[in-house]
Amino acid sequence: MAKKITSKSEDFSQWYQDVIREGKLADHSPVRGSMVIRPNGFALWENMKEELDQMFKDTGHENAYFPLFIPKSFLSKEAQHVEGFAKECAVVTHSRLKSVDGGVEVDPESKLEEELIVRPTSETIIWDSYRNWIQSYRDLPILINQWANVVRWEMRTRLFLRTMEFLWQEGHTAHATKEEAVAETKQMLEVYRTFAEEYMAMPVITGVKTESERFAGAEDTYCIETLLQDNKALQAGTSHFLGQNFAKAFDVKFQSSEGQHEYVWATSWGVSTRLIGGLIMTHSDDQGLVLPPKLAPNQVVIVTIWKNDEQKEAVLDYCNDIISDLKQLGIRVKLDDRENMSPGWKFNEHEAAGIPVRLTVGPRDLENSNVELARRDTGDKNIVDREGLAERVDTLLDTIQDELFETAKERIQNNTHSVDSYEEFKEIIENEGGFVYAHWDGTAETEEKIKDETKATIRCIPLEDGEEGECMVTGKPSKQKVLFARAY
């Protein structure tokens, strides 16, 4: 198979599209800005979803589902929220079509009394329900997560990273006290950090967004940020402390243990299929996808080789024993015994799909009681004994997982800078990219000036306290250095 993947160094954007195509993760849809998630891509999302869902349940959350359609009046109840999402909303105005001359058109008589918004996020529709569910402190906390699709009318789209419709989870919790809500917000940020680093092998920095980058309607937005191979940043997940804004907008009060009526405190938090884009750009190479074993739909693929039916039967028996041993250790394994494709073609296909370990078995391996083992991440190939193979592979998968994280961590560290002058800042942002720590005076005006002049944004204010200094632009006092980068 001829190489179909553009080199990262030649054209990173095209490389990204090629990796998705050759890995059979997703296709562009006939609907501009939407995507078709193919089985390989959806299996990856399912594995992410399964791990995250268990982490949510382990922290006391339950799943529920709320309507896709939201009355337009709901969005207008929280002023900051509607302002933040107004330009991205898809609006349903009519309820049916009618046939006209062999085609269809909107039936003007079906105009809705109140237009409906296709869910861009669910705070408003959920808090309308919470008003009915919450009367007393005994009803709190409510800890709910929803797995759903959302629609945001994006004009500039890119598969997985930014699409008009995407899949995600959104957590929405209600609490009796501010302290509980803030603790929940930070707890879920830590869940996201753990998932990113321990499952995706993707190092992240945690912090708080500036006011201008904050979620619409939130008092504080916490985030995880990572740096991709093109030295651009990606916001990989957010957790929002909503204060009492939505409780006040929807008049959600509870009677405290002292008999007082008080507004509820709220959080929301979410990650989406954007994580798949982050995963691709963190680990993959010019041969295609590189997947961390913990999330790879297939952790091992076995490719067979034979020349006749007698060899075929013996090779398959040998492979089935290997598969049984691997499955006993909980390893996800795929047998590729297709006869209409050459071994080389299969190797390239599985390499592009990012399967972490490839085993190749032919008649000579049976004679010598061994197999050929190849690592996707490094390309290393070795002949190894059949005896103890499953345990060897199990250990190797852990090694690959750890080394992918360490490789990404080293890359990010090598592309993280700290500067004191605006001139040095501009030079690094323009010529190298990456993360840049610099002092900022805390004003929206300076933040906007930096963004206009360099296209770099404040990715987050790190949670760890830093040293005070002077803003690199204005010279005014700065509490600590903040994290800048150009970003997706």
CSV table of C-alpha atoms in Angstrom, one decimal:
chain,number,residue,atom,x,y,z
A,1,MET,CA,0.0,0.0,0.0
A,2,ALA,CA,1.4,3.4,-1.0
A,3,LYS,CA,1.8,5.9,1.8
A,4,LYS,CA,-1.2,8.2,1.8
A,5,ILE,CA,-0.4,10.3,4.8
A,6,THR,CA,1.2,13.8,4.4
A,7,SER,CA,4.2,14.4,6.6
A,8,LYS,CA,3.5,16.4,9.8
A,9,SER,CA,6.5,18.7,9.0
A,10,GLU,CA,5.1,19.4,5.5
A,11,ASP,CA,1.5,20.2,6.3
A,12,PHE,CA,0.3,19.5,9.8
A,13,SER,CA,-3.4,20.3,9.1
A,14,GLN,CA,-3.4,17.9,6.1
A,15,TRP,CA,-1.5,15.3,8.1
A,16,TYR,CA,-4.3,15.4,10.7
A,17,GLN,CA,-7.0,14.9,8.1
A,18,ASP,CA,-5.0,12.1,6.5
A,19,VAL,CA,-4.6,10.3,9.8
A,20,ILE,CA,-8.3,10.4,10.4
A,21,ARG,CA,-9.1,9.1,6.9
A,22,GLU,CA,-6.5,6.3,6.9
A,23,GLY,CA,-7.4,5.3,10.5
A,24,LYS,CA,-11.1,5.2,9.4
A,25,LEU,CA,-12.2,7.3,12.3
A,26,ALA,CA,-14.6,9.8,10.6
A,27,ASP,CA,-15.8,11.2,7.3
A,28,HIS,CA,-17.1,14.6,6.4
A,29,SER,CA,-20.9,14.7,6.2
A,30,PRO,CA,-23.2,16.0,3.5
A,31,VAL,CA,-24.3,18.5,6.1
A,32,ARG,CA,-21.5,21.1,6.2
A,33,GLY,CA,-19.7,21.1,9.5
A,34,SER,CA,-21.0,17.8,10.7
A,35,MET,CA,-19.2,14.4,10.7
A,36,VAL,CA,-19.8,10.7,10.3
A,37,ILE,CA,-18.1,8.9,13.1
A,38,ARG,CA,-17.0,5.5,11.6
A,39,PRO,CA,-16.8,2.3,13.7
A,40,ASN,CA,-13.1,2.8,14.5
A,41,GLY,CA,-13.7,6.3,15.8
A,42,PHE,CA,-16.9,5.3,17.7
A,43,ALA,CA,-15.2,2.3,19.3
A,44,LEU,CA,-12.5,4.8,20.6
A,45,TRP,CA,-15.2,7.1,21.9
A,46,GLU,CA,-17.0,4.1,23.5
A,47,ASN,CA,-13.8,3.2,25.4
A,48,MET,CA,-13.4,6.8,26.6
A,49,LYS,CA,-17.0,6.9,27.6
A,50,GLU,CA,-16.8,3.7,29.5
A,51,GLU,CA,-13.8,4.8,31.6
A,52,LEU,CA,-15.2,8.2,32.3
A,53,ASP,CA,-18.7,6.9,33.1
A,54,GLN,CA,-17.2,4.6,35.8
A,55,MET,CA,-15.2,7.5,37.2
A,56,PHE,CA,-18.3,9.6,37.4
A,57,LYS,CA,-20.2,6.8,39.1
A,58,ASP,CA,-17.3,6.2,41.5
A,59,THR,CA,-17.7,9.9,42.6
A,60,GLY,CA,-21.4,9.5,43.3
A,61,HIS,CA,-23.0,10.7,40.0
A,62,GLU,CA,-25.9,9.2,38.1
A,63,ASN,CA,-26.9,9.3,34.5
A,64,ALA,CA,-30.1,10.9,33.2
A,65,TYR,CA,-31.4,12.3,29.9
A,66,PHE,CA,-33.0,15.6,29.1
A,67,PRO,CA,-34.8,16.9,25.9
A,68,LEU,CA,-32.9,17.9,22.8
A,69,PHE,CA,-35.2,20.8,22.2
A,70,ILE,CA,-35.2,23.8,24.6
A,71,PRO,CA,-37.9,26.6,24.6
A,72,LYS,CA,-36.3,29.8,23.4
A,73,SER,CA,-37.6,31.6,26.5
A,74,PHE,CA,-35.5,29.4,28.7
A,75,LEU,CA,-32.3,30.6,27.2
A,76,SER,CA,-33.2,34.2,27.8
A,77,LYS,CA,-33.6,33.7,31.5
A,78,GLU,CA,-29.8,33.8,32.2
A,79,ALA,CA,-28.5,36.9,30.5
A,80,GLN,CA,-24.8,36.0,30.3
A,81,HIS,CA,-25.7,32.5,29.1
A,82,VAL,CA,-27.9,33.7,26.2
A,83,GLU,CA,-25.3,36.2,25.2
A,84,GLY,CA,-22.6,33.6,25.1
A,85,PHE,CA,-24.6,31.1,23.0
A,86,ALA,CA,-27.0,33.2,20.9
A,87,LYS,CA,-24.8,33.2,17.7
A,88,GLU,CA,-24.3,29.4,17.8
A,89,CYS,CA,-27.9,28.3,18.2
A,90,ALA,CA,-29.9,26.3,15.7
A,91,VAL,CA,-33.6,27.2,15.9
A,92,VAL,CA,-36.7,25.1,15.0
A,93,THR,CA,-39.5,27.4,13.8
A,94,HIS,CA,-41.9,24.9,12.2
A,95,SER,CA,-43.2,21.4,13.0
A,96,ARG,CA,-43.7,19.9,9.6
A,97,LEU,CA,-43.2,19.8,5.8
A,98,LYS,CA,-45.7,19.5,3.0
A,99,SER,CA,-45.5,17.9,-0.5
A,100,VAL,CA,-45.3,20.4,-3.4
A,101,ASP,CA,-44.8,19.3,-7.0
A,102,GLY,CA,-42.9,16.2,-6.2
A,103,GLY,CA,-40.8,17.9,-3.6
A,104,VAL,CA,-41.2,19.2,-0.1
A,105,GLU,CA,-41.3,22.6,1.5
A,106,VAL,CA,-42.0,24.0,5.0
A,107,ASP,CA,-45.7,24.2,5.8
A,108,PRO,CA,-46.3,27.8,6.8
A,109,GLU,CA,-49.3,26.8,8.8
A,110,SER,CA,-47.1,24.7,11.1
A,111,LYS,CA,-45.2,27.7,12.6
A,112,LEU,CA,-44.5,27.0,16.3
A,113,GLU,CA,-46.0,29.3,19.0
A,114,GLU,CA,-42.6,29.4,20.6
A,115,GLU,CA,-39.5,28.6,18.7
A,116,LEU,CA,-37.3,25.7,20.0
A,117,ILE,CA,-33.5,25.8,20.4
A,118,VAL,CA,-31.6,22.6,19.4
A,119,ARG,CA,-29.5,21.9,22.6
A,120,PRO,CA,-26.2,23.8,22.6
A,121,THR,CA,-25.8,22.8,26.3
A,122,SER,CA,-28.4,21.8,28.8
A,123,GLU,CA,-28.2,24.1,31.8
A,124,THR,CA,-31.5,25.8,31.2
A,125,ILE,CA,-33.7,22.7,30.5
A,126,ILE,CA,-32.1,20.9,33.4
A,127,TRP,CA,-32.6,23.7,35.9
A,128,ASP,CA,-36.2,23.9,34.9
A,129,SER,CA,-36.5,20.2,36.1
A,130,TYR,CA,-34.4,20.8,39.2
A,131,ARG,CA,-37.0,23.5,40.3
A,132,ASN,CA,-39.5,20.6,40.5
A,133,TRP,CA,-37.1,18.2,42.2
A,134,ILE,CA,-35.7,20.4,44.9
A,135,GLN,CA,-37.7,21.7,47.9
A,136,SER,CA,-35.6,20.8,51.0
A,137,TYR,CA,-32.0,20.4,51.9
A,138,ARG,CA,-32.8,16.7,52.1
A,139,ASP,CA,-33.1,16.8,48.3
A,140,LEU,CA,-29.5,17.9,47.9
A,141,PRO,CA,-27.0,17.3,46.5
A,142,ILE,CA,-28.2,16.3,43.0
A,143,LEU,CA,-25.3,14.8,41.0
A,144,ILE,CA,-26.4,14.1,37.5
A,145,ASN,CA,-24.5,13.4,34.2
A,146,GLN,CA,-25.9,13.2,30.7
A,147,TRP,CA,-24.4,11.6,27.6
A,148,ALA,CA,-25.8,13.4,24.6
A,149,ASN,CA,-25.2,15.2,21.3
A,150,VAL,CA,-25.2,19.0,21.1
A,151,VAL,CA,-25.4,21.5,18.2
A,152,ARG,CA,-23.4,24.7,18.0
A,153,TRP,CA,-23.5,26.4,14.6
A,154,GLU,CA,-19.7,26.7,14.0
A,155,MET,CA,-18.6,28.3,10.8
A,156,ARG,CA,-15.0,27.1,10.8
A,157,THR,CA,-15.0,23.4,11.5
A,158,ARG,CA,-12.4,20.6,11.8
A,159,LEU,CA,-13.1,16.9,12.4
A,160,PHE,CA,-13.4,16.1,16.1
A,161,LEU,CA,-11.9,19.4,17.2
A,162,ARG,CA,-14.7,21.7,16.2
A,163,THR,CA,-17.9,20.4,14.5
A,164,MET,CA,-21.4,21.7,14.3
A,165,GLU,CA,-22.8,18.6,16.0
A,166,PHE,CA,-20.7,16.6,18.5
A,167,LEU,CA,-21.0,14.0,21.2
A,168,TRP,CA,-20.2,14.8,24.8
A,169,GLN,CA,-21.1,14.4,28.4
A,170,GLU,CA,-22.4,17.2,30.6
A,171,GLY,CA,-22.5,17.0,34.3
A,172,HIS,CA,-25.0,19.2,36.2
A,173,THR,CA,-25.0,19.3,40.0
A,174,ALA,CA,-26.9,21.2,42.7
A,175,HIS,CA,-25.7,21.8,46.2
A,176,ALA,CA,-26.8,23.4,49.5
A,177,THR,CA,-23.6,25.4,50.0
A,178,LYS,CA,-21.0,27.3,48.0
A,179,GLU,CA,-18.2,25.3,49.5
A,180,GLU,CA,-19.8,22.0,48.3
A,181,ALA,CA,-20.2,23.3,44.8
A,182,VAL,CA,-16.7,24.6,44.6
A,183,ALA,CA,-15.4,21.3,45.9
A,184,GLU,CA,-17.4,19.5,43.2
A,185,THR,CA,-16.0,21.7,40.5
A,186,LYS,CA,-12.5,21.0,41.6
A,187,GLN,CA,-13.2,17.3,42.1
A,188,MET,CA,-14.4,16.9,38.5
A,189,LEU,CA,-11.4,18.9,37.2
A,190,GLU,CA,-9.2,16.3,38.9
A,191,VAL,CA,-11.3,13.5,37.3
A,192,TYR,CA,-10.6,15.0,33.9
A,193,ARG,CA,-6.9,15.4,34.7
A,194,THR,CA,-6.7,11.8,35.8
A,195,PHE,CA,-8.4,10.6,32.7
A,196,ALA,CA,-6.3,12.7,30.3
A,197,GLU,CA,-3.0,11.6,31.9
A,198,GLU,CA,-3.6,8.0,33.0
A,199,TYR,CA,-5.9,6.8,30.1
A,200,MET,CA,-5.1,9.2,27.2
A,201,ALA,CA,-1.4,9.5,28.2
A,202,MET,CA,-1.9,13.2,27.5
A,203,PRO,CA,-0.2,15.5,29.9
A,204,VAL,CA,-2.3,18.5,30.9
A,205,ILE,CA,-2.0,21.7,32.9
A,206,THR,CA,-4.9,22.6,35.2
A,207,GLY,CA,-6.0,26.2,35.9
A,208,VAL,CA,-8.7,28.8,35.9
A,209,LYS,CA,-10.0,30.7,32.8
A,210,THR,CA,-9.9,34.5,32.7
A,211,GLU,CA,-13.2,36.3,32.8
A,212,SER,CA,-13.3,36.8,29.0
A,213,GLU,CA,-12.6,33.0,28.4
A,214,ARG,CA,-15.1,31.9,31.1
A,215,PHE,CA,-18.2,29.8,30.3
A,216,ALA,CA,-21.2,32.0,29.7
A,217,GLY,CA,-23.1,32.1,33.0
A,218,ALA,CA,-20.3,30.8,35.2
A,219,GLU,CA,-18.5,32.5,38.1
A,220,ASP,CA,-15.4,30.4,37.5
A,221,THR,CA,-14.3,28.0,34.8
A,222,TYR,CA,-11.6,25.5,35.6
A,223,CYS,CA,-9.9,23.7,32.7
A,224,ILE,CA,-7.3,21.2,31.5
A,225,GLU,CA,-5.0,22.4,28.7
A,226,THR,CA,-2.6,20.4,26.7
A,227,LEU,CA,0.0,21.2,24.0
A,228,LEU,CA,-0.2,19.4,20.7
A,229,GLN,CA,2.6,18.4,18.3
A,230,ASP,CA,2.2,21.6,16.2
A,231,ASN,CA,2.8,23.6,19.4
A,232,LYS,CA,-0.8,24.8,19.6
A,233,ALA,CA,-2.8,24.4,22.8
A,234,LEU,CA,-6.1,22.5,23.2
A,235,GLN,CA,-8.7,23.0,25.9
A,236,ALA,CA,-9.5,19.4,26.6
A,237,GLY,CA,-12.1,19.7,29.3
A,238,THR,CA,-13.8,22.3,31.6
A,239,SER,CA,-15.5,22.3,35.0
A,240,HIS,CA,-17.6,25.3,35.9
A,241,PHE,CA,-18.6,26.8,39.2
A,242,LEU,CA,-22.0,28.4,38.4
A,243,GLY,CA,-22.7,30.1,41.7
A,244,GLN,CA,-26.4,30.7,42.1
A,245,ASN,CA,-26.9,32.2,38.7
A,246,PHE,CA,-29.1,29.4,37.2
A,247,ALA,CA,-30.9,28.9,40.5
A,248,LYS,CA,-31.9,32.5,40.5
A,249,ALA,CA,-32.8,32.5,36.8
A,250,PHE,CA,-35.1,29.5,37.3
A,251,ASP,CA,-36.1,30.3,40.9
A,252,VAL,CA,-34.7,27.1,42.4
A,253,LYS,CA,-34.8,27.4,46.2
A,254,PHE,CA,-34.6,25.0,49.1
A,255,GLN,CA,-35.5,25.1,52.7
A,256,SER,CA,-32.4,24.8,54.8
A,257,SER,CA,-32.1,22.8,58.0
A,258,GLU,CA,-32.6,26.1,59.9
A,259,GLY,CA,-35.9,26.7,58.0
A,260,GLN,CA,-34.6,29.4,55.7
A,261,HIS,CA,-35.3,29.5,52.0
A,262,GLU,CA,-32.1,29.8,50.0
A,263,TYR,CA,-31.0,29.6,46.4
A,264,VAL,CA,-29.2,26.4,45.3
A,265,TRP,CA,-25.5,26.4,44.3
A,266,ALA,CA,-24.6,24.8,41.0
A,267,THR,CA,-21.8,23.3,38.8
A,268,SER,CA,-21.6,22.0,35.3
A,269,TRP,CA,-18.7,20.2,33.6
A,270,GLY,CA,-18.0,18.4,30.3
A,271,VAL,CA,-15.7,16.8,27.8
A,272,SER,CA,-16.5,15.8,24.2
A,273,THR,CA,-15.4,14.0,21.1
A,274,ARG,CA,-12.8,16.8,20.9
A,275,LEU,CA,-10.7,14.5,23.1
A,276,ILE,CA,-10.2,12.2,20.1
A,277,GLY,CA,-8.7,15.1,18.1
A,278,GLY,CA,-6.4,15.8,21.1
A,279,LEU,CA,-5.4,12.2,21.3
A,280,ILE,CA,-4.5,12.1,17.6
A,281,MET,CA,-2.4,15.3,17.7
A,282,THR,CA,-0.7,14.2,20.9
A,283,HIS,CA,0.7,10.8,19.8
A,284,SER,CA,0.3,10.0,16.1
A,285,ASP,CA,3.0,10.0,13.5
A,286,ASP,CA,3.6,10.0,9.8
A,287,GLN,CA,2.5,6.4,9.5
A,288,GLY,CA,-1.0,7.1,11.1
A,289,LEU,CA,-2.6,6.8,14.4
A,290,VAL,CA,-0.8,5.9,17.6
A,291,LEU,CA,-3.2,4.9,20.4
A,292,PRO,CA,-2.6,4.5,24.1
A,293,PRO,CA,-3.3,0.8,25.0
A,294,LYS,CA,-5.8,1.7,27.7
A,295,LEU,CA,-8.2,3.2,25.1
A,296,ALA,CA,-7.3,1.4,21.9
A,297,PRO,CA,-10.4,-0.6,20.6
A,298,ASN,CA,-8.0,-3.4,19.8
A,299,GLN,CA,-4.8,-3.6,21.9
A,300,VAL,CA,-3.3,-6.5,19.8
A,301,VAL,CA,-3.8,-7.6,16.2
A,302,ILE,CA,-2.6,-11.0,15.1
A,303,VAL,CA,-1.8,-11.3,11.4
A,304,THR,CA,-1.6,-14.8,9.9
A,305,ILE,CA,0.5,-16.2,7.1
A,306,TRP,CA,0.1,-19.5,5.3
A,307,LYS,CA,0.5,-21.1,1.8
A,308,ASN,CA,-1.9,-24.0,1.9
A,309,ASP,CA,-4.9,-25.4,3.8
A,310,GLU,CA,-2.8,-27.6,6.0
A,311,GLN,CA,-0.7,-24.7,7.1
A,312,LYS,CA,-3.8,-22.6,7.5
A,313,GLU,CA,-5.4,-25.0,10.0
A,314,ALA,CA,-2.3,-25.3,12.1
A,315,VAL,CA,-1.6,-21.5,12.1
A,316,LEU,CA,-5.2,-20.8,13.1
A,317,ASP,CA,-5.1,-23.4,16.0
A,318,TYR,CA,-1.8,-21.8,17.2
A,319,CYS,CA,-3.4,-18.3,17.0
A,320,ASN,CA,-6.6,-19.3,18.8
A,321,ASP,CA,-4.5,-20.6,21.7
A,322,ILE,CA,-2.7,-17.2,21.8
A,323,ILE,CA,-6.0,-15.3,21.7
A,324,SER,CA,-7.4,-17.4,24.6
A,325,ASP,CA,-4.3,-16.6,26.7
A,326,LEU,CA,-4.6,-12.9,25.9
A,327,LYS,CA,-8.3,-12.7,26.6
A,328,GLN,CA,-7.8,-14.4,30.0
A,329,LEU,CA,-5.7,-11.3,30.9
A,330,GLY,CA,-8.4,-9.0,29.7
A,331,ILE,CA,-6.5,-7.9,26.6
A,332,ARG,CA,-8.6,-6.8,23.6
A,333,VAL,CA,-7.3,-8.8,20.6
A,334,LYS,CA,-8.3,-9.0,16.9
A,335,LEU,CA,-7.4,-11.9,14.5
A,336,ASP,CA,-6.8,-10.8,10.9
A,337,ASP,CA,-7.0,-14.0,8.9
A,338,ARG,CA,-8.3,-12.4,5.7
A,339,GLU,CA,-7.0,-14.3,2.6
A,340,ASN,CA,-7.6,-11.6,0.0
A,341,MET,CA,-4.9,-9.2,1.2
A,342,SER,CA,-1.1,-9.5,1.5
A,343,PRO,CA,0.6,-9.4,4.9
A,344,GLY,CA,2.2,-6.1,3.9
A,345,TRP,CA,-1.1,-4.5,3.1
A,346,LYS,CA,-2.5,-5.7,6.5
A,347,PHE,CA,0.6,-4.3,8.3
A,348,ASN,CA,0.0,-0.9,6.8
A,349,GLU,CA,-3.7,-0.9,7.6
A,350,HIS,CA,-3.2,-1.9,11.2
A,351,GLU,CA,-0.3,0.6,11.6
A,352,ALA,CA,-2.6,3.4,10.3
A,353,ALA,CA,-5.3,2.3,12.7
A,354,GLY,CA,-2.9,2.7,15.7
A,355,ILE,CA,-3.2,-0.8,17.1
A,356,PRO,CA,-0.4,-0.8,19.9
A,357,VAL,CA,0.9,-4.4,19.3
A,358,ARG,CA,1.0,-6.6,16.2
A,359,LEU,CA,1.8,-10.3,16.3
A,360,THR,CA,2.6,-12.1,13.1
A,361,VAL,CA,2.3,-15.9,12.9
A,362,GLY,CA,3.3,-18.2,10.1
A,363,PRO,CA,4.4,-21.9,9.7
A,364,ARG,CA,8.0,-21.1,10.7
A,365,ASP,CA,6.8,-19.6,14.0
A,366,LEU,CA,4.9,-22.9,14.7
A,367,GLU,CA,8.1,-24.9,14.0
A,368,ASN,CA,10.1,-22.7,16.4
A,369,SER,CA,7.4,-22.1,18.9
A,370,ASN,CA,7.6,-18.3,18.7
A,371,VAL,CA,5.9,-15.2,17.1
A,372,GLU,CA,7.0,-11.9,15.6
A,373,LEU,CA,6.1,-9.0,17.9
A,374,ALA,CA,6.0,-5.4,16.7
A,375,ARG,CA,5.3,-2.2,18.6
A,376,ARG,CA,3.3,0.5,16.9
A,377,ASP,CA,4.7,3.4,18.8
A,378,THR,CA,8.4,2.7,18.2
A,379,GLY,CA,8.3,0.3,15.2
A,380,ASP,CA,10.5,-2.2,17.1
A,381,LYS,CA,10.2,-5.8,15.9
A,382,ASN,CA,11.4,-8.9,17.7
A,383,ILE,CA,11.0,-12.7,17.6
A,384,VAL,CA,9.7,-13.8,21.0
A,385,ASP,CA,8.9,-17.2,22.6
A,386,ARG,CA,5.4,-18.5,22.5
A,387,GLU,CA,5.9,-19.5,26.2
A,388,GLY,CA,4.8,-16.6,28.4
A,389,LEU,CA,3.7,-14.5,25.4
A,390,ALA,CA,0.5,-13.3,27.0
A,391,GLU,CA,2.3,-12.0,30.1
A,392,ARG,CA,5.0,-10.4,28.0
A,393,VAL,CA,2.3,-8.6,25.9
A,394,ASP,CA,0.4,-7.5,29.0
A,395,THR,CA,3.6,-6.0,30.5
A,396,LEU,CA,4.5,-4.4,27.1
A,397,LEU,CA,1.1,-2.7,26.9
A,398,ASP,CA,1.7,-1.0,30.3
A,399,THR,CA,5.2,0.0,29.1
A,400,ILE,CA,3.8,1.5,25.9
A,401,GLN,CA,1.2,3.4,27.9
A,402,ASP,CA,3.8,4.9,30.3
A,403,GLU,CA,6.3,5.7,27.5
A,404,LEU,CA,3.7,7.5,25.4
A,405,PHE,CA,2.9,9.7,28.4
A,406,GLU,CA,6.6,10.4,29.2
A,407,THR,CA,7.3,11.2,25.5
A,408,ALA,CA,4.5,13.7,25.4
A,409,LYS,CA,5.5,15.1,28.7
A,410,GLU,CA,9.1,15.7,27.6
A,411,ARG,CA,7.9,17.3,24.3
A,412,ILE,CA,5.6,19.7,26.2
A,413,GLN,CA,8.4,20.5,28.7
A,414,ASN,CA,10.8,21.2,25.8
A,415,ASN,CA,8.3,23.6,24.3
A,416,THR,CA,7.3,25.5,27.5
A,417,HIS,CA,8.9,28.9,28.0
A,418,SER,CA,8.9,31.6,30.7
A,419,VAL,CA,9.5,35.2,29.7
A,420,ASP,CA,9.6,38.6,31.2
A,421,SER,CA,9.6,40.9,28.2
A,422,TYR,CA,6.9,41.4,25.6
A,423,GLU,CA,9.5,41.4,22.8
A,424,GLU,CA,10.7,37.9,23.8
A,425,PHE,CA,7.1,36.8,24.2
A,426,LYS,CA,6.2,37.8,20.6
A,427,GLU,CA,9.4,36.3,19.2
A,428,ILE,CA,8.7,32.9,20.8
A,429,ILE,CA,5.0,32.9,19.9
A,430,GLU,CA,5.7,33.8,16.3
A,431,ASN,CA,8.7,31.5,15.7
A,432,GLU,CA,8.4,28.6,18.0
A,433,GLY,CA,5.0,28.5,19.5
A,434,GLY,CA,4.3,26.3,22.6
A,435,PHE,CA,3.3,27.3,26.1
A,436,VAL,CA,4.6,30.6,27.3
A,437,TYR,CA,4.4,31.8,31.0
A,438,ALA,CA,4.4,35.5,31.3
A,439,HIS,CA,3.1,38.2,33.7
A,440,TRP,CA,-0.2,39.9,32.9
A,441,ASP,CA,-1.8,42.8,34.8
A,442,GLY,CA,-5.2,41.1,35.1
A,443,THR,CA,-7.1,43.5,32.8
A,444,ALA,CA,-9.3,42.5,29.8
A,445,GLU,CA,-7.8,45.4,27.8
A,446,THR,CA,-4.2,44.0,28.0
A,447,GLU,CA,-5.5,40.5,27.4
A,448,GLU,CA,-7.3,41.7,24.2
A,449,LYS,CA,-4.2,43.7,23.0
A,450,ILE,CA,-2.0,40.6,23.3
A,451,LYS,CA,-4.5,38.5,21.5
A,452,ASP,CA,-4.9,41.0,18.7
A,453,GLU,CA,-1.1,41.5,18.2
A,454,THR,CA,0.0,37.9,18.6
A,455,LYS,CA,-3.0,35.6,18.2
A,456,ALA,CA,-2.0,34.1,21.6
A,457,THR,CA,-4.6,33.7,24.3
A,458,ILE,CA,-4.4,33.1,28.0
A,459,ARG,CA,-5.0,29.4,28.3
A,460,CYS,CA,-5.4,29.5,32.1
A,461,ILE,CA,-4.3,31.0,35.3
A,462,PRO,CA,-2.3,28.1,36.9
A,463,LEU,CA,-3.8,26.8,40.2
A,464,GLU,CA,-0.4,26.9,41.9
A,465,ASP,CA,0.5,30.4,43.2
A,466,GLY,CA,3.4,31.9,41.4
A,467,GLU,CA,5.7,34.9,42.1
A,468,GLU,CA,4.5,38.4,41.8
A,469,GLY,CA,6.0,40.6,39.1
A,470,GLU,CA,5.3,43.2,36.5
A,471,CYS,CA,3.0,42.8,33.4
A,472,MET,CA,5.1,42.3,30.3
A,473,VAL,CA,3.0,44.8,28.4
A,474,THR,CA,2.0,47.6,30.8
A,475,GLY,CA,4.5,47.2,33.6
A,476,LYS,CA,1.7,47.2,36.1
A,477,PRO,CA,1.7,44.8,39.1
A,478,SER,CA,1.0,41.1,38.3
A,479,LYS,CA,0.0,38.5,40.9
A,480,GLN,CA,1.6,35.6,39.0
A,481,LYS,CA,2.6,34.4,35.6
A,482,VAL,CA,-0.2,33.0,33.4
A,483,LEU,CA,-0.1,30.5,30.6
A,484,PHE,CA,-0.3,31.8,27.0
A,485,ALA,CA,-0.4,29.9,23.7
A,486,ARG,CA,-2.0,30.0,20.3
A,487,ALA,CA,-4.8,27.5,20.4
A,488,TYR,CA,-7.4,25.5,18.5
